[in-house]
Amino acid sequence: MVTGWPNMSNPADDTFFFILGISVALLAMNTGIMLYFVYRYNRKRHPQAEEVKENVSLEVLWTVIPTILVLAIFFVGWKGFQYMRTAPPDAMIIKVTARQWSWTFDYANGKENNVLKVPVKKPVKLLITSADVLHSLYIPAYRIKEDAVPGRQTHLWFLPDQLGSYDLFCTEYCGVGHSAMITKVEVMTQQDFDAWYSGTQETAEEAAETKPSLHAAAKKAGAPVPETGARLFQVKGCVACHTTDGTPKIGPSFKGVFGKQETVIRNGQERQITVDEAFIKQTLLHPETDRVKGFPPIMPSQQGQLTDKEIDEIIAYIKSLK
Ligand code: CUA
């Protein structure tokens, strides 16, 4: 699927082109008058300067016309704003959580994803919040943008009128992983969406993540399995800073890290530790305690973000990355 711009008439575009039209007309008019004056009042033609006394009709004109223009711009903008703030009552509601540094989309049936999948031609209402700092959700293709504020819910809506895949990203600087806070809106046919939504058919990417598992037995017994950890690694945003192929990114890579000797810094003192379950758990919940040498102290605490079971699943995943 391609990333593109749907051809929709959008109130934001209408307002933009309305203001642009007025600006171009005024620019042309001002430039024209200026050139005419340069010619008309040239020193050769007009050697003696004259004082211009008041001209009531001119003053009325240059007060009334700009007032009308400004009110017209306000009116067009206000109509567009009303449209953008008022979701149709039948809109599908999806909850959005922004966090350092990923997006999570929660659907009414409990489905959770980090790509915003929606059916085509159905209005979608987003209820947005943040788990940590200020972020801002931006979908340029639909001309919408709204802050994600911790402890507060904001909203937006849009009508995905064409199939395709469109960028969705964070547009408010939120820390070192800000530029990684990018995902897609995937507009699917109603049929594909229903199949995905009801879970009868997995998309290719998910099928790859949760392949028929060797750990089915463990899963049944409720033990942590790396597959769930792998999903959390994506959904909870670890992927923004950590790789699984051995390349250090903003933080250390997860590959082969379990059981490794690392130099950590606590209160300015260096010491050696072995990366084990306890260390990973401590780093998830209290990342400030021991920082791995050579990396910036920016790991956000996952306290309240991850359950104990999820922490075990992430540990199982890290262990599996030999
Ligand atoms: Cu989140 Cu920038």
mmCIF file of C-alpha atoms and ligand atoms in Angstrom:
data_model
loop_
_atom_site.group_PDB
_atom_site.id
_atom_site.type_symbol
_atom_site.label_atom_id
_atom_site.label_comp_id
_atom_site.label_asym_id
_atom_site.label_seq_id
_atom_site.Cartn_x
_atom_site.Cartn_y
_atom_site.Cartn_z
ATOM 1 C CA MET A 1 0.000 0.000 0.000
ATOM 2 C CA VAL A 2 1.202 3.473 -0.701
ATOM 3 C CA THR A 3 1.462 6.484 1.515
ATOM 4 C CA GLY A 4 -0.484 9.220 -0.159
ATOM 5 C CA TRP A 5 -2.854 12.057 0.157
ATOM 6 C CA PRO A 6 -6.520 11.266 -0.335
ATOM 7 C CA ASN A 7 -8.382 13.674 -2.619
ATOM 8 C CA MET A 8 -10.909 14.887 -0.185
ATOM 9 C CA SER A 9 -12.430 18.256 0.241
ATOM 10 C CA ASN A 10 -11.538 19.111 3.774
ATOM 11 C CA PRO A 11 -12.528 22.196 5.764
ATOM 12 C CA ALA A 12 -8.865 22.731 6.664
ATOM 13 C CA ASP A 13 -8.011 22.824 2.958
ATOM 14 C CA ASP A 14 -10.982 25.077 2.205
ATOM 15 C CA THR A 15 -9.828 27.551 4.841
ATOM 16 C CA PHE A 16 -6.239 27.352 3.655
ATOM 17 C CA PHE A 17 -7.120 28.055 0.008
ATOM 18 C CA PHE A 18 -9.588 30.791 0.971
ATOM 19 C CA ILE A 19 -6.867 32.645 2.917
ATOM 20 C CA LEU A 20 -4.296 31.906 0.222
ATOM 21 C CA GLY A 21 -6.654 33.324 -2.456
ATOM 22 C CA ILE A 22 -7.195 36.532 -0.496
ATOM 23 C CA SER A 23 -3.453 36.862 0.115
ATOM 24 C CA VAL A 24 -2.582 36.386 -3.562
ATOM 25 C CA ALA A 25 -5.230 38.917 -4.634
ATOM 26 C CA LEU A 26 -3.955 41.492 -2.108
ATOM 27 C CA LEU A 27 -0.345 40.876 -3.087
ATOM 28 C CA ALA A 28 -1.177 41.396 -6.771
ATOM 29 C CA MET A 29 -3.190 44.533 -5.993
ATOM 30 C CA ASN A 30 -0.524 46.080 -3.741
ATOM 31 C CA THR A 31 2.285 45.303 -6.146
ATOM 32 C CA GLY A 32 0.254 46.746 -9.051
ATOM 33 C CA ILE A 33 -0.523 49.975 -7.195
ATOM 34 C CA MET A 34 3.082 50.290 -6.060
ATOM 35 C CA LEU A 35 4.420 49.946 -9.609
ATOM 36 C CA TYR A 36 1.850 52.441 -10.886
ATOM 37 C CA PHE A 37 2.851 54.972 -8.202
ATOM 38 C CA VAL A 38 6.532 54.559 -9.014
ATOM 39 C CA TYR A 39 5.668 55.473 -12.561
ATOM 40 C CA ARG A 40 3.013 58.117 -11.917
ATOM 41 C CA TYR A 41 4.789 60.022 -9.131
ATOM 42 C CA ASN A 42 8.262 59.795 -10.560
ATOM 43 C CA ARG A 43 10.274 62.995 -9.914
ATOM 44 C CA LYS A 44 10.321 63.872 -13.620
ATOM 45 C CA ARG A 45 6.535 63.727 -13.883
ATOM 46 C CA HIS A 46 5.789 65.108 -10.478
ATOM 47 C CA PRO A 47 8.610 67.395 -9.303
ATOM 48 C CA GLN A 48 6.632 69.133 -6.538
ATOM 49 C CA ALA A 49 5.408 67.028 -3.569
ATOM 50 C CA GLU A 50 1.846 67.729 -2.508
ATOM 51 C CA GLU A 51 0.180 67.328 0.860
ATOM 52 C CA VAL A 52 -2.836 64.998 0.719
ATOM 53 C CA LYS A 53 -5.629 66.101 3.038
ATOM 54 C CA GLU A 54 -8.143 63.639 4.439
ATOM 55 C CA ASN A 55 -10.172 61.507 2.108
ATOM 56 C CA VAL A 56 -13.219 60.150 3.907
ATOM 57 C CA SER A 57 -14.363 57.715 1.240
ATOM 58 C CA LEU A 58 -10.860 56.170 1.053
ATOM 59 C CA GLU A 59 -10.689 55.799 4.827
ATOM 60 C CA VAL A 60 -14.128 54.174 4.967
ATOM 61 C CA LEU A 61 -13.081 51.813 2.195
ATOM 62 C CA TRP A 62 -9.844 50.702 3.843
ATOM 63 C CA THR A 63 -11.628 50.130 7.117
ATOM 64 C CA VAL A 64 -14.677 48.309 5.795
ATOM 65 C CA ILE A 65 -12.997 46.011 3.262
ATOM 66 C CA PRO A 66 -10.364 44.545 5.652
ATOM 67 C CA THR A 67 -13.056 44.151 8.335
ATOM 68 C CA ILE A 68 -15.200 42.140 5.941
ATOM 69 C CA LEU A 69 -12.195 40.058 4.894
ATOM 70 C CA VAL A 70 -11.177 39.287 8.489
ATOM 71 C CA LEU A 71 -14.754 38.360 9.426
ATOM 72 C CA ALA A 72 -15.005 36.132 6.342
ATOM 73 C CA ILE A 73 -11.753 34.364 7.307
ATOM 74 C CA PHE A 74 -13.054 33.950 10.830
ATOM 75 C CA PHE A 75 -16.358 32.543 9.552
ATOM 76 C CA VAL A 76 -14.729 30.003 7.229
ATOM 77 C CA GLY A 77 -12.281 28.974 9.968
ATOM 78 C CA TRP A 78 -15.014 28.716 12.569
ATOM 79 C CA LYS A 79 -17.165 26.520 10.322
ATOM 80 C CA GLY A 80 -14.185 24.269 9.706
ATOM 81 C CA PHE A 81 -13.401 24.146 13.419
ATOM 82 C CA GLN A 82 -16.990 23.179 14.239
ATOM 83 C CA TYR A 83 -16.826 20.397 11.668
ATOM 84 C CA MET A 84 -13.522 19.135 13.066
ATOM 85 C CA ARG A 85 -14.713 19.151 16.670
ATOM 86 C CA THR A 86 -18.064 17.444 16.031
ATOM 87 C CA ALA A 87 -17.781 13.752 15.296
ATOM 88 C CA PRO A 88 -20.823 12.108 13.695
ATOM 89 C CA PRO A 89 -22.780 10.160 16.348
ATOM 90 C CA ASP A 90 -22.166 6.839 14.571
ATOM 91 C CA ALA A 91 -18.375 7.261 14.573
ATOM 92 C CA MET A 92 -16.342 4.255 15.617
ATOM 93 C CA ILE A 93 -14.543 5.049 18.862
ATOM 94 C CA ILE A 94 -10.885 4.129 19.273
ATOM 95 C CA LYS A 95 -8.862 5.019 22.353
ATOM 96 C CA VAL A 96 -5.357 6.264 21.730
ATOM 97 C CA THR A 97 -2.549 6.200 24.264
ATOM 98 C CA ALA A 98 0.675 8.020 23.509
ATOM 99 C CA ARG A 99 3.786 7.119 25.453
ATOM 100 C CA GLN A 100 7.522 7.538 25.170
ATOM 101 C CA TRP A 101 7.816 6.416 22.367
ATOM 102 C CA SER A 102 4.915 4.639 20.767
ATOM 103 C CA TRP A 103 1.196 4.731 20.083
ATOM 104 C CA THR A 104 -1.390 2.211 21.254
ATOM 105 C CA PHE A 105 -4.876 1.993 19.772
ATOM 106 C CA ASP A 106 -7.563 0.272 21.845
ATOM 107 C CA TYR A 107 -10.765 -0.869 20.198
ATOM 108 C CA ALA A 108 -14.184 -1.378 21.761
ATOM 109 C CA ASN A 109 -13.846 -5.183 21.728
ATOM 110 C CA GLY A 110 -10.559 -5.101 23.640
ATOM 111 C CA LYS A 111 -8.319 -5.430 20.599
ATOM 112 C CA GLU A 112 -5.067 -3.514 20.949
ATOM 113 C CA ASN A 113 -2.742 -2.575 18.140
ATOM 114 C CA ASN A 114 0.048 -0.157 17.328
ATOM 115 C CA VAL A 115 -1.090 0.515 13.781
ATOM 116 C CA LEU A 116 -4.391 2.380 13.498
ATOM 117 C CA LYS A 117 -6.523 0.034 11.400
ATOM 118 C CA VAL A 118 -9.864 1.425 10.262
ATOM 119 C CA PRO A 119 -12.540 0.475 7.753
ATOM 120 C CA VAL A 120 -12.963 2.726 4.710
ATOM 121 C CA LYS A 121 -15.758 5.337 4.589
ATOM 122 C CA LYS A 122 -16.655 5.011 8.283
ATOM 123 C CA PRO A 123 -16.071 7.998 10.541
ATOM 124 C CA VAL A 124 -13.561 7.309 13.314
ATOM 125 C CA LYS A 125 -13.414 9.173 16.609
ATOM 126 C CA LEU A 126 -10.166 9.099 18.541
ATOM 127 C CA LEU A 127 -10.118 9.598 22.311
ATOM 128 C CA ILE A 128 -6.565 10.561 23.058
ATOM 129 C CA THR A 129 -4.486 10.537 26.203
ATOM 130 C CA SER A 130 -0.859 10.177 27.219
ATOM 131 C CA ALA A 131 0.753 7.792 29.689
ATOM 132 C CA ASP A 132 3.659 10.103 30.446
ATOM 133 C CA VAL A 133 4.506 13.484 28.892
ATOM 134 C CA LEU A 134 2.861 15.740 26.320
ATOM 135 C CA HIS A 135 2.679 14.325 22.826
ATOM 136 C CA SER A 136 0.659 15.390 19.826
ATOM 137 C CA LEU A 137 -1.107 13.131 17.367
ATOM 138 C CA TYR A 138 -0.884 14.238 13.772
ATOM 139 C CA ILE A 139 -2.335 12.619 10.642
ATOM 140 C CA PRO A 140 -1.379 14.971 7.791
ATOM 141 C CA ALA A 141 -3.508 13.142 5.203
ATOM 142 C CA TYR A 142 -6.656 14.004 7.192
ATOM 143 C CA ARG A 143 -5.404 17.429 8.256
ATOM 144 C CA ILE A 144 -5.923 16.668 11.934
ATOM 145 C CA LYS A 145 -3.743 17.210 14.950
ATOM 146 C CA GLU A 146 -4.421 17.106 18.674
ATOM 147 C CA ASP A 147 -2.366 17.091 21.856
ATOM 148 C CA ALA A 148 -2.072 13.966 23.960
ATOM 149 C CA VAL A 149 -2.113 15.191 27.553
ATOM 150 C CA PRO A 150 -1.431 12.998 30.593
ATOM 151 C CA GLY A 151 -4.460 12.744 32.882
ATOM 152 C CA ARG A 152 -6.794 14.231 30.344
ATOM 153 C CA GLN A 153 -8.744 13.057 27.316
ATOM 154 C CA THR A 154 -8.775 14.972 24.063
ATOM 155 C CA HIS A 155 -10.550 14.000 20.870
ATOM 156 C CA LEU A 156 -10.465 14.147 17.104
ATOM 157 C CA TRP A 157 -12.338 12.526 14.277
ATOM 158 C CA PHE A 158 -11.762 11.811 10.618
ATOM 159 C CA LEU A 159 -13.393 10.119 7.669
ATOM 160 C CA PRO A 160 -11.035 7.701 5.910
ATOM 161 C CA ASP A 161 -12.497 8.065 2.428
ATOM 162 C CA GLN A 162 -9.925 6.022 0.510
ATOM 163 C CA LEU A 163 -8.093 2.769 0.981
ATOM 164 C CA GLY A 164 -4.416 3.128 1.711
ATOM 165 C CA SER A 165 -1.796 3.631 4.344
ATOM 166 C CA TYR A 166 -1.154 7.075 5.754
ATOM 167 C CA ASP A 167 1.428 8.460 8.168
ATOM 168 C CA LEU A 168 0.519 9.082 11.785
ATOM 169 C CA PHE A 169 3.142 10.657 13.982
ATOM 170 C CA CYS A 170 3.965 12.646 17.061
ATOM 171 C CA THR A 171 4.373 16.330 16.357
ATOM 172 C CA GLU A 172 5.424 17.620 19.737
ATOM 173 C CA TYR A 173 8.965 17.125 20.936
ATOM 174 C CA CYS A 174 8.750 14.525 23.693
ATOM 175 C CA GLY A 175 12.285 13.337 24.233
ATOM 176 C CA VAL A 176 15.058 11.584 22.409
ATOM 177 C CA GLY A 177 12.787 8.973 20.782
ATOM 178 C CA HIS A 178 10.331 11.581 19.432
ATOM 179 C CA SER A 179 11.239 10.961 15.802
ATOM 180 C CA ALA A 180 10.590 7.243 16.250
ATOM 181 C CA MET A 181 6.996 7.892 17.327
ATOM 182 C CA ILE A 182 5.659 7.216 13.900
ATOM 183 C CA THR A 183 3.127 4.658 12.723
ATOM 184 C CA LYS A 184 0.442 4.247 10.065
ATOM 185 C CA VAL A 185 -3.277 4.619 9.607
ATOM 186 C CA GLU A 186 -4.282 1.599 7.589
ATOM 187 C CA VAL A 187 -7.575 2.056 5.781
ATOM 188 C CA MET A 188 -9.003 -1.347 4.922
ATOM 189 C CA THR A 189 -12.122 -2.589 3.141
ATOM 190 C CA GLN A 190 -14.988 -3.261 5.531
ATOM 191 C CA GLN A 191 -14.562 -6.969 4.872
ATOM 192 C CA ASP A 192 -10.833 -7.015 5.675
ATOM 193 C CA PHE A 193 -11.399 -4.864 8.700
ATOM 194 C CA ASP A 194 -14.164 -7.105 10.045
ATOM 195 C CA ALA A 195 -11.991 -10.157 9.530
ATOM 196 C CA TRP A 196 -9.134 -8.518 11.425
ATOM 197 C CA TYR A 197 -11.393 -7.034 14.083
ATOM 198 C CA SER A 198 -13.209 -10.241 14.916
ATOM 199 C CA GLY A 199 -9.828 -11.969 14.953
ATOM 200 C CA THR A 200 -10.777 -14.651 12.442
ATOM 201 C CA GLN A 201 -8.015 -13.504 10.152
ATOM 202 C CA GLU A 202 -4.675 -12.136 11.199
ATOM 203 C CA THR A 203 -2.793 -9.645 9.118
ATOM 204 C CA ALA A 204 0.533 -10.731 7.709
ATOM 205 C CA GLU A 205 2.581 -8.779 10.237
ATOM 206 C CA GLU A 206 0.742 -10.298 13.173
ATOM 207 C CA ALA A 207 0.858 -13.761 11.721
ATOM 208 C CA ALA A 208 4.618 -13.359 11.635
ATOM 209 C CA GLU A 209 4.687 -12.236 15.252
ATOM 210 C CA THR A 210 2.413 -14.883 16.694
ATOM 211 C CA LYS A 211 3.150 -17.869 14.483
ATOM 212 C CA PRO A 212 1.773 -21.210 15.718
ATOM 213 C CA SER A 213 3.809 -21.323 18.801
ATOM 214 C CA LEU A 214 6.254 -23.846 20.118
ATOM 215 C CA HIS A 215 5.243 -22.580 23.473
ATOM 216 C CA ALA A 216 1.597 -23.505 23.188
ATOM 217 C CA ALA A 217 1.895 -25.720 26.227
ATOM 218 C CA ALA A 218 3.531 -22.984 28.264
ATOM 219 C CA LYS A 219 0.843 -20.593 27.110
ATOM 220 C CA LYS A 220 -1.843 -22.957 28.293
ATOM 221 C CA ALA A 221 -0.189 -23.239 31.657
ATOM 222 C CA GLY A 222 -0.107 -19.422 31.906
ATOM 223 C CA ALA A 223 3.694 -19.256 31.913
ATOM 224 C CA PRO A 224 5.302 -16.248 30.188
ATOM 225 C CA VAL A 225 6.087 -16.824 26.520
ATOM 226 C CA PRO A 226 8.528 -14.869 24.360
ATOM 227 C CA GLU A 227 5.851 -14.290 21.676
ATOM 228 C CA THR A 228 3.821 -12.147 24.043
ATOM 229 C CA GLY A 229 6.991 -10.343 25.074
ATOM 230 C CA ALA A 230 7.758 -9.712 21.399
ATOM 231 C CA ARG A 231 4.348 -8.106 20.954
ATOM 232 C CA LEU A 232 4.816 -5.971 24.095
ATOM 233 C CA PHE A 233 8.232 -4.939 22.754
ATOM 234 C CA GLN A 234 6.379 -3.354 19.818
ATOM 235 C CA VAL A 235 3.206 -2.148 21.511
ATOM 236 C CA LYS A 236 4.878 -0.625 24.574
ATOM 237 C CA GLY A 237 7.392 1.222 22.460
ATOM 238 C CA CYS A 238 10.635 -0.483 23.566
ATOM 239 C CA VAL A 239 11.380 -0.762 19.846
ATOM 240 C CA ALA A 240 11.916 2.998 19.650
ATOM 241 C CA CYS A 241 15.211 2.718 21.532
ATOM 242 C CA HIS A 242 16.237 -0.953 21.555
ATOM 243 C CA THR A 243 17.004 -3.331 18.726
ATOM 244 C CA THR A 244 16.908 -7.116 18.690
ATOM 245 C CA ASP A 245 19.730 -7.600 16.187
ATOM 246 C CA GLY A 246 22.691 -6.580 18.319
ATOM 247 C CA THR A 247 22.999 -2.989 17.059
ATOM 248 C CA PRO A 248 22.983 -0.447 19.871
ATOM 249 C CA LYS A 249 20.425 2.304 19.258
ATOM 250 C CA ILE A 250 19.436 4.877 21.886
ATOM 251 C CA GLY A 251 19.640 2.076 24.441
ATOM 252 C CA PRO A 252 21.481 -1.270 24.448
ATOM 253 C CA SER A 253 20.332 -3.975 22.041
ATOM 254 C CA PHE A 254 18.370 -6.855 23.569
ATOM 255 C CA LYS A 255 20.229 -9.450 21.568
ATOM 256 C CA GLY A 256 22.455 -11.610 23.721
ATOM 257 C CA VAL A 257 22.115 -9.189 26.621
ATOM 258 C CA PHE A 258 20.736 -11.751 29.057
ATOM 259 C CA GLY A 259 23.518 -13.175 31.183
ATOM 260 C CA LYS A 260 25.974 -10.574 29.891
ATOM 261 C CA GLN A 261 28.401 -8.669 32.125
ATOM 262 C CA GLU A 262 27.694 -4.948 31.977
ATOM 263 C CA THR A 263 29.255 -1.919 33.584
ATOM 264 C CA VAL A 264 26.575 0.150 35.267
ATOM 265 C CA ILE A 265 26.696 3.486 36.990
ATOM 266 C CA ARG A 266 24.953 4.155 40.273
ATOM 267 C CA ASN A 267 25.390 7.575 41.866
ATOM 268 C CA GLY A 268 28.480 8.172 39.761
ATOM 269 C CA GLN A 269 30.105 4.883 40.858
ATOM 270 C CA GLU A 270 30.850 2.253 38.239
ATOM 271 C CA ARG A 271 30.412 -1.428 38.961
ATOM 272 C CA GLN A 272 30.007 -4.730 37.158
ATOM 273 C CA ILE A 273 26.718 -6.596 37.144
ATOM 274 C CA THR A 274 25.271 -9.599 35.340
ATOM 275 C CA VAL A 275 22.080 -8.941 33.403
ATOM 276 C CA ASP A 276 19.541 -11.245 35.021
ATOM 277 C CA GLU A 277 15.797 -11.222 35.725
ATOM 278 C CA ALA A 278 16.179 -8.965 38.742
ATOM 279 C CA PHE A 279 18.289 -6.434 36.838
ATOM 280 C CA ILE A 280 15.848 -6.268 33.900
ATOM 281 C CA LYS A 281 12.927 -5.828 36.254
ATOM 282 C CA GLN A 282 14.732 -3.093 38.175
ATOM 283 C CA THR A 283 15.625 -1.342 34.920
ATOM 284 C CA LEU A 284 12.027 -1.465 33.724
ATOM 285 C CA LEU A 285 10.615 -0.061 36.953
ATOM 286 C CA HIS A 286 13.477 2.072 38.290
ATOM 287 C CA PRO A 287 15.715 2.808 35.307
ATOM 288 C CA GLU A 288 17.465 5.589 37.215
ATOM 289 C CA THR A 289 18.969 3.188 39.792
ATOM 290 C CA ASP A 290 21.654 1.540 37.641
ATOM 291 C CA ARG A 291 22.390 2.963 34.227
ATOM 292 C CA VAL A 292 24.344 0.954 31.670
ATOM 293 C CA LYS A 293 27.585 2.788 30.922
ATOM 294 C CA GLY A 294 27.731 4.491 27.532
ATOM 295 C CA PHE A 295 24.002 5.197 27.221
ATOM 296 C CA PRO A 296 22.087 8.367 28.112
ATOM 297 C CA PRO A 297 19.900 8.293 31.250
ATOM 298 C CA ILE A 298 16.594 8.553 29.398
ATOM 299 C CA MET A 299 14.835 5.228 29.864
ATOM 300 C CA PRO A 300 11.274 6.068 31.023
ATOM 301 C CA SER A 301 10.059 4.088 34.047
ATOM 302 C CA GLN A 302 7.426 1.496 33.183
ATOM 303 C CA GLN A 303 5.935 1.599 36.664
ATOM 304 C CA GLY A 304 2.162 1.385 36.209
ATOM 305 C CA GLN A 305 2.647 0.731 32.489
ATOM 306 C CA LEU A 306 3.438 -2.971 32.728
ATOM 307 C CA THR A 307 1.914 -5.656 34.918
ATOM 308 C CA ASP A 308 4.177 -8.176 36.680
ATOM 309 C CA LYS A 309 3.092 -10.758 34.131
ATOM 310 C CA GLU A 310 4.012 -8.472 31.256
ATOM 311 C CA ILE A 311 7.419 -7.861 32.824
ATOM 312 C CA ASP A 312 7.947 -11.633 32.976
ATOM 313 C CA GLU A 313 6.917 -11.909 29.331
ATOM 314 C CA ILE A 314 9.395 -9.225 28.297
ATOM 315 C CA ILE A 315 12.111 -10.987 30.301
ATOM 316 C CA ALA A 316 11.209 -14.256 28.532
ATOM 317 C CA TYR A 317 11.503 -12.446 25.210
ATOM 318 C CA ILE A 318 14.898 -10.939 26.061
ATOM 319 C CA LYS A 319 16.120 -14.377 27.183
ATOM 320 C CA SER A 320 15.046 -15.833 23.841
ATOM 321 C CA LEU A 321 17.195 -13.326 21.910
ATOM 322 C CA LYS A 322 20.447 -15.227 22.012
HETATM 323 CU CU1 CUA B 1 5.745 11.875 21.375
HETATM 324 CU CU2 CUA B 1 6.992 13.542 20.262
#
